[in-house]
Structures are given as structure tokens and as C-alpha cells.
């Protein structure tokens, strides 16, 4: 009303506030509906979304270690329970996400069914199976300590996952602080800038 220059950010905030005040019911229903729809889509495509996230360049190793933790732990427990080796391998794929690792475990089952060793050919898949795991399985088969070795591998990969999550958390925290700082700074500028302009113009208008 005083014809004071208002920054574009402040004008946008005023328009958004007025729009929400006039149509708050429609906007609220729309946001709630969108949230329900988004939750349903995520629940229906959970595996695909998790596979996509863990396939990102910075998270591939984490995704692999998570799958190897689940595989070694479930495979070891199934063997300890007396489940046949082929069936234990098949059931262990149910807890995995990465298609390449699932295909590799299925190939391991095929090798066992054809009379080959469980660890046959694992050294050729260094991008999926760490050499340490391949050597451990080879030794365990020869010494008859496969169950114990699988549990030890599960603990090892579990530690690797925990360390990776700590690193990711330490990297995410500063990013969140910067984002929050930018949001707060933008809000402060949105409110303080027009007040400063108003006081400055009032001072100029009433200057003797």
C-alpha cells in the first residue's frame, strides 16, 4: 500500500501464502493424496527402488556388501538347520537384491548339482565376490568348516556395511546443515529485506 519495492522472493512468498489461505482445503487434500499415492508406489516397487539406489556409483559397494551379508548369514543358518545344499542356495537368493549376485548364486547351485565345488569359478567374479571370500569358501570346503566360515563372513561383511554407513552419515550431515542454512537464510532475507527497504524509504521521505 505504501508502494515500497518488494524483492521477488518476498512477492513469491506472499503469493504462495495467499494461495494457500484461499485454497487450503484443496491443497491439503492434494498433498495427502499425493503422499498416499507415493507411499503405495514405493511399497509396490520397493525392491526396484532399493536396487536402483544401491546401484548408484557411490553406493554399489555398500549394496554388494549388504547382499553378501544376507547371503552368507542365511546360507549358513540354513545349512546349520540341515537344509540340503542346493535348496539352501536357492532359498538364500530370496533375501538378495542385486540381479548379478542372484545369478551368481544360481550358477553356484548349478555347479553343485553337476558335481563341482561350491566355490568353483568364484575367483573369476572379482567385481561381485571379493577374493578373500572366494579363498575362504575354498578352504572351508576342503576342511569341512563351511558353516563356521559362512558365519564369520557374515560378521565381516556386516562390519563393512556398518563402516560404510558411518562414512555416508558423516558426509550427509554437512550437506544437510548447508541446505538448512540456505533455507533459513533465504527466509530471513525474504522477511528482513522488505522491512529494511521500508525503513530506508520512510527515512528518505521524512528527511528534513
CSV table of C-alpha atoms in Angstrom, one decimal, residues 43-126:
chain,number,residue,atom,x,y,z
A,43,UNK,CA,5.6,-50.1,-1.3
A,44,UNK,CA,4.8,-51.8,-4.6
A,45,UNK,CA,8.2,-51.1,-6.2
A,46,UNK,CA,10.3,-51.3,-3.1
A,47,UNK,CA,12.8,-53.8,-4.5
A,48,UNK,CA,13.2,-51.9,-7.7
A,49,UNK,CA,13.8,-48.6,-5.9
A,50,UNK,CA,16.3,-50.2,-3.5
A,51,UNK,CA,18.1,-51.8,-6.4
A,52,UNK,CA,18.2,-48.5,-8.2
A,53,UNK,CA,19.6,-46.6,-5.2
A,54,UNK,CA,22.2,-49.3,-4.3
A,55,UNK,CA,23.2,-49.3,-8.0
A,56,UNK,CA,24.4,-45.6,-7.8
A,57,UNK,CA,28.2,-45.2,-8.3
A,58,UNK,CA,28.8,-44.2,-4.6
A,59,UNK,CA,26.6,-47.0,-3.2
A,60,UNK,CA,27.5,-50.0,-5.3
A,61,UNK,CA,30.0,-51.4,-2.8
A,62,UNK,CA,27.5,-50.9,0.0
A,63,UNK,CA,24.8,-52.7,-1.9
A,64,UNK,CA,27.1,-55.6,-2.7
A,65,UNK,CA,28.2,-55.9,0.9
A,66,UNK,CA,24.5,-55.8,2.2
A,67,UNK,CA,23.6,-58.7,-0.2
A,68,UNK,CA,26.7,-60.7,0.7
A,69,UNK,CA,25.9,-60.2,4.4
A,70,UNK,CA,22.3,-61.5,3.9
A,71,UNK,CA,23.5,-64.4,1.7
A,72,UNK,CA,26.3,-65.7,3.9
A,73,UNK,CA,24.1,-65.4,7.1
A,74,UNK,CA,21.0,-67.0,5.6
A,75,UNK,CA,23.0,-69.7,3.8
A,76,UNK,CA,25.0,-70.6,7.0
A,77,UNK,CA,21.8,-70.8,9.1
A,78,UNK,CA,20.0,-73.0,6.5
A,79,UNK,CA,23.0,-75.4,6.4
A,80,UNK,CA,23.1,-75.5,10.2
A,81,UNK,CA,19.4,-76.4,10.2
A,82,UNK,CA,20.1,-79.4,7.9
A,83,UNK,CA,18.7,-77.9,4.7
A,84,UNK,CA,20.2,-79.6,1.6
A,85,UNK,CA,23.0,-77.5,-0.1
A,86,UNK,CA,21.1,-76.9,-3.4
A,87,UNK,CA,17.9,-75.9,-1.6
A,88,UNK,CA,19.8,-73.6,0.8
A,89,UNK,CA,21.4,-71.8,-2.1
A,90,UNK,CA,18.0,-71.3,-3.8
A,91,UNK,CA,16.4,-70.0,-0.6
A,92,UNK,CA,19.3,-67.7,0.1
A,93,UNK,CA,18.6,-65.8,-3.2
A,94,UNK,CA,15.3,-64.6,-1.8
A,95,UNK,CA,17.0,-62.2,0.6
A,96,UNK,CA,19.2,-60.6,-2.1
A,97,UNK,CA,18.6,-57.5,-4.3
A,98,UNK,CA,21.3,-57.3,-6.9
A,99,UNK,CA,20.5,-59.4,-10.0
A,100,UNK,CA,24.1,-60.1,-10.8
A,101,UNK,CA,24.7,-61.7,-7.3
A,102,UNK,CA,21.5,-63.7,-7.6
A,103,UNK,CA,22.6,-65.0,-10.9
A,104,UNK,CA,26.0,-65.9,-9.5
A,105,UNK,CA,24.4,-67.8,-6.6
A,106,UNK,CA,22.1,-69.7,-9.0
A,107,UNK,CA,25.2,-70.6,-11.0
A,108,UNK,CA,26.8,-71.9,-7.8
A,109,UNK,CA,23.8,-74.1,-7.3
A,110,UNK,CA,24.1,-75.4,-10.9
A,111,UNK,CA,27.8,-76.2,-10.2
A,112,UNK,CA,26.9,-78.1,-7.1
A,113,UNK,CA,24.2,-80.1,-8.9
A,114,UNK,CA,26.7,-81.0,-11.6
A,115,UNK,CA,29.2,-82.3,-9.0
A,116,UNK,CA,31.5,-79.3,-8.9
A,117,UNK,CA,32.7,-77.5,-5.8
A,118,UNK,CA,30.6,-74.7,-4.3
A,119,UNK,CA,33.5,-72.2,-4.8
A,120,UNK,CA,34.1,-73.2,-8.4
A,121,UNK,CA,34.6,-70.2,-10.7
A,122,UNK,CA,34.2,-67.6,-7.9
A,123,UNK,CA,37.7,-66.2,-8.5
A,124,UNK,CA,36.6,-65.1,-12.0
A,125,UNK,CA,33.9,-62.7,-10.5
A,126,UNK,CA,36.1,-60.3,-8.6
